[in-house]
């Protein structure tokens, strides 16, 4: 039982920095995609608050949630995000 807890804790420690670096990359890709689209495009209007939320979540160290928001924004924009593994 203890080993499992330690294993999970280790996994989180290993996973967090990778995820922390991931969100700015995703947010950058989303902002670039938005930059190529018209500002009054309904997709852009829908995606912008999601990107802002992702940035806020990232700033609050909630990287997994931020990545989920980025995925949502990408779906709205119809773009594919390049994720580093
Ligand atoms: Cu982050």
CSV table of C-alpha atoms and ligand atoms in Angstrom, one decimal:
chain,number,residue,atom,x,y,z
A,1,UNK,CA,0.0,0.0,0.0
A,2,UNK,CA,2.8,2.4,1.0
A,3,UNK,CA,4.7,1.5,-2.1
A,4,UNK,CA,1.7,2.4,-4.2
A,5,UNK,CA,1.4,5.8,-2.6
A,6,UNK,CA,5.1,6.4,-3.1
A,7,UNK,CA,4.9,5.2,-6.7
A,8,UNK,CA,2.0,7.6,-7.4
A,9,UNK,CA,3.7,10.5,-5.7
A,10,UNK,CA,6.9,9.8,-7.8
A,11,UNK,CA,4.8,9.7,-10.9
A,12,UNK,CA,3.2,13.1,-10.1
A,13,UNK,CA,6.6,14.6,-9.4
A,14,UNK,CA,7.9,13.3,-12.7
A,15,UNK,CA,4.9,14.3,-14.7
A,16,UNK,CA,4.4,17.8,-13.3
A,17,UNK,CA,7.4,19.6,-14.8
A,18,UNK,CA,6.7,18.1,-18.2
A,19,UNK,CA,3.1,19.3,-18.0
A,20,UNK,CA,4.1,22.7,-16.7
A,21,UNK,CA,6.2,23.2,-19.8
A,22,UNK,CA,3.4,21.9,-22.0
A,23,UNK,CA,0.8,24.5,-21.4
A,24,UNK,CA,2.7,27.6,-22.7
A,25,UNK,CA,3.5,25.6,-25.9
A,26,UNK,CA,-0.2,24.7,-26.4
A,27,UNK,CA,-1.3,28.2,-25.5
A,28,UNK,CA,1.2,29.6,-28.0
A,29,UNK,CA,-0.1,27.3,-30.7
A,30,UNK,CA,-3.7,28.4,-30.0
A,31,UNK,CA,-2.8,32.0,-30.1
A,32,UNK,CA,-1.0,31.5,-33.4
A,33,UNK,CA,-4.1,29.8,-34.8
A,34,UNK,CA,-6.3,32.6,-33.5
A,35,UNK,CA,-3.9,35.1,-35.1
A,36,UNK,CA,-4.4,33.6,-38.5
A,37,UNK,CA,-8.2,33.8,-38.2
A,38,UNK,CA,-10.6,36.7,-38.3
A,39,UNK,CA,-11.1,38.4,-34.9
A,40,UNK,CA,-14.9,38.4,-35.4
A,41,UNK,CA,-15.0,34.7,-36.3
A,42,UNK,CA,-17.4,32.9,-34.0
A,43,UNK,CA,-14.7,30.2,-33.4
A,44,UNK,CA,-12.2,32.8,-32.3
A,45,UNK,CA,-14.8,34.4,-30.0
A,46,UNK,CA,-15.5,31.0,-28.4
A,47,UNK,CA,-11.9,29.9,-28.1
A,48,UNK,CA,-10.5,33.1,-26.6
A,49,UNK,CA,-12.1,32.7,-23.2
A,50,UNK,CA,-10.9,29.0,-23.2
A,51,UNK,CA,-7.4,30.1,-23.9
A,52,UNK,CA,-7.5,32.7,-21.2
A,53,UNK,CA,-8.8,30.1,-18.8
A,54,UNK,CA,-6.0,27.8,-19.8
A,55,UNK,CA,-3.5,30.5,-19.0
A,56,UNK,CA,-5.1,31.2,-15.6
A,57,UNK,CA,-5.1,27.5,-14.8
A,58,UNK,CA,-1.4,27.2,-15.8
A,59,UNK,CA,-0.5,30.2,-13.7
A,60,UNK,CA,-2.3,28.5,-10.8
A,61,UNK,CA,-0.1,25.4,-11.4
A,62,UNK,CA,-3.2,23.4,-12.5
A,63,UNK,CA,-1.4,22.2,-15.6
A,64,UNK,CA,-3.5,19.1,-16.3
A,65,UNK,CA,-6.7,21.2,-16.3
A,66,UNK,CA,-5.0,23.9,-18.4
A,67,UNK,CA,-4.1,21.2,-21.0
A,68,UNK,CA,-7.8,20.1,-21.0
A,69,UNK,CA,-8.8,23.7,-21.7
A,70,UNK,CA,-6.3,23.9,-24.5
A,71,UNK,CA,-7.8,20.7,-26.0
A,72,UNK,CA,-11.2,22.3,-25.8
A,73,UNK,CA,-10.0,25.5,-27.4
A,74,UNK,CA,-8.3,23.5,-30.1
A,75,UNK,CA,-11.5,21.6,-30.8
A,76,UNK,CA,-13.4,24.8,-31.1
A,77,UNK,CA,-10.8,26.3,-33.5
A,78,UNK,CA,-10.5,23.1,-35.4
A,79,UNK,CA,-6.7,22.9,-35.0
A,80,UNK,CA,-4.5,20.1,-34.0
A,81,UNK,CA,-2.1,20.7,-31.1
A,82,UNK,CA,1.5,19.4,-31.2
A,83,UNK,CA,2.2,17.9,-27.8
A,84,UNK,CA,5.6,17.0,-26.6
A,85,UNK,CA,5.6,13.7,-24.8
B,1,LIG,CU1,0.9,24.7,-17.1
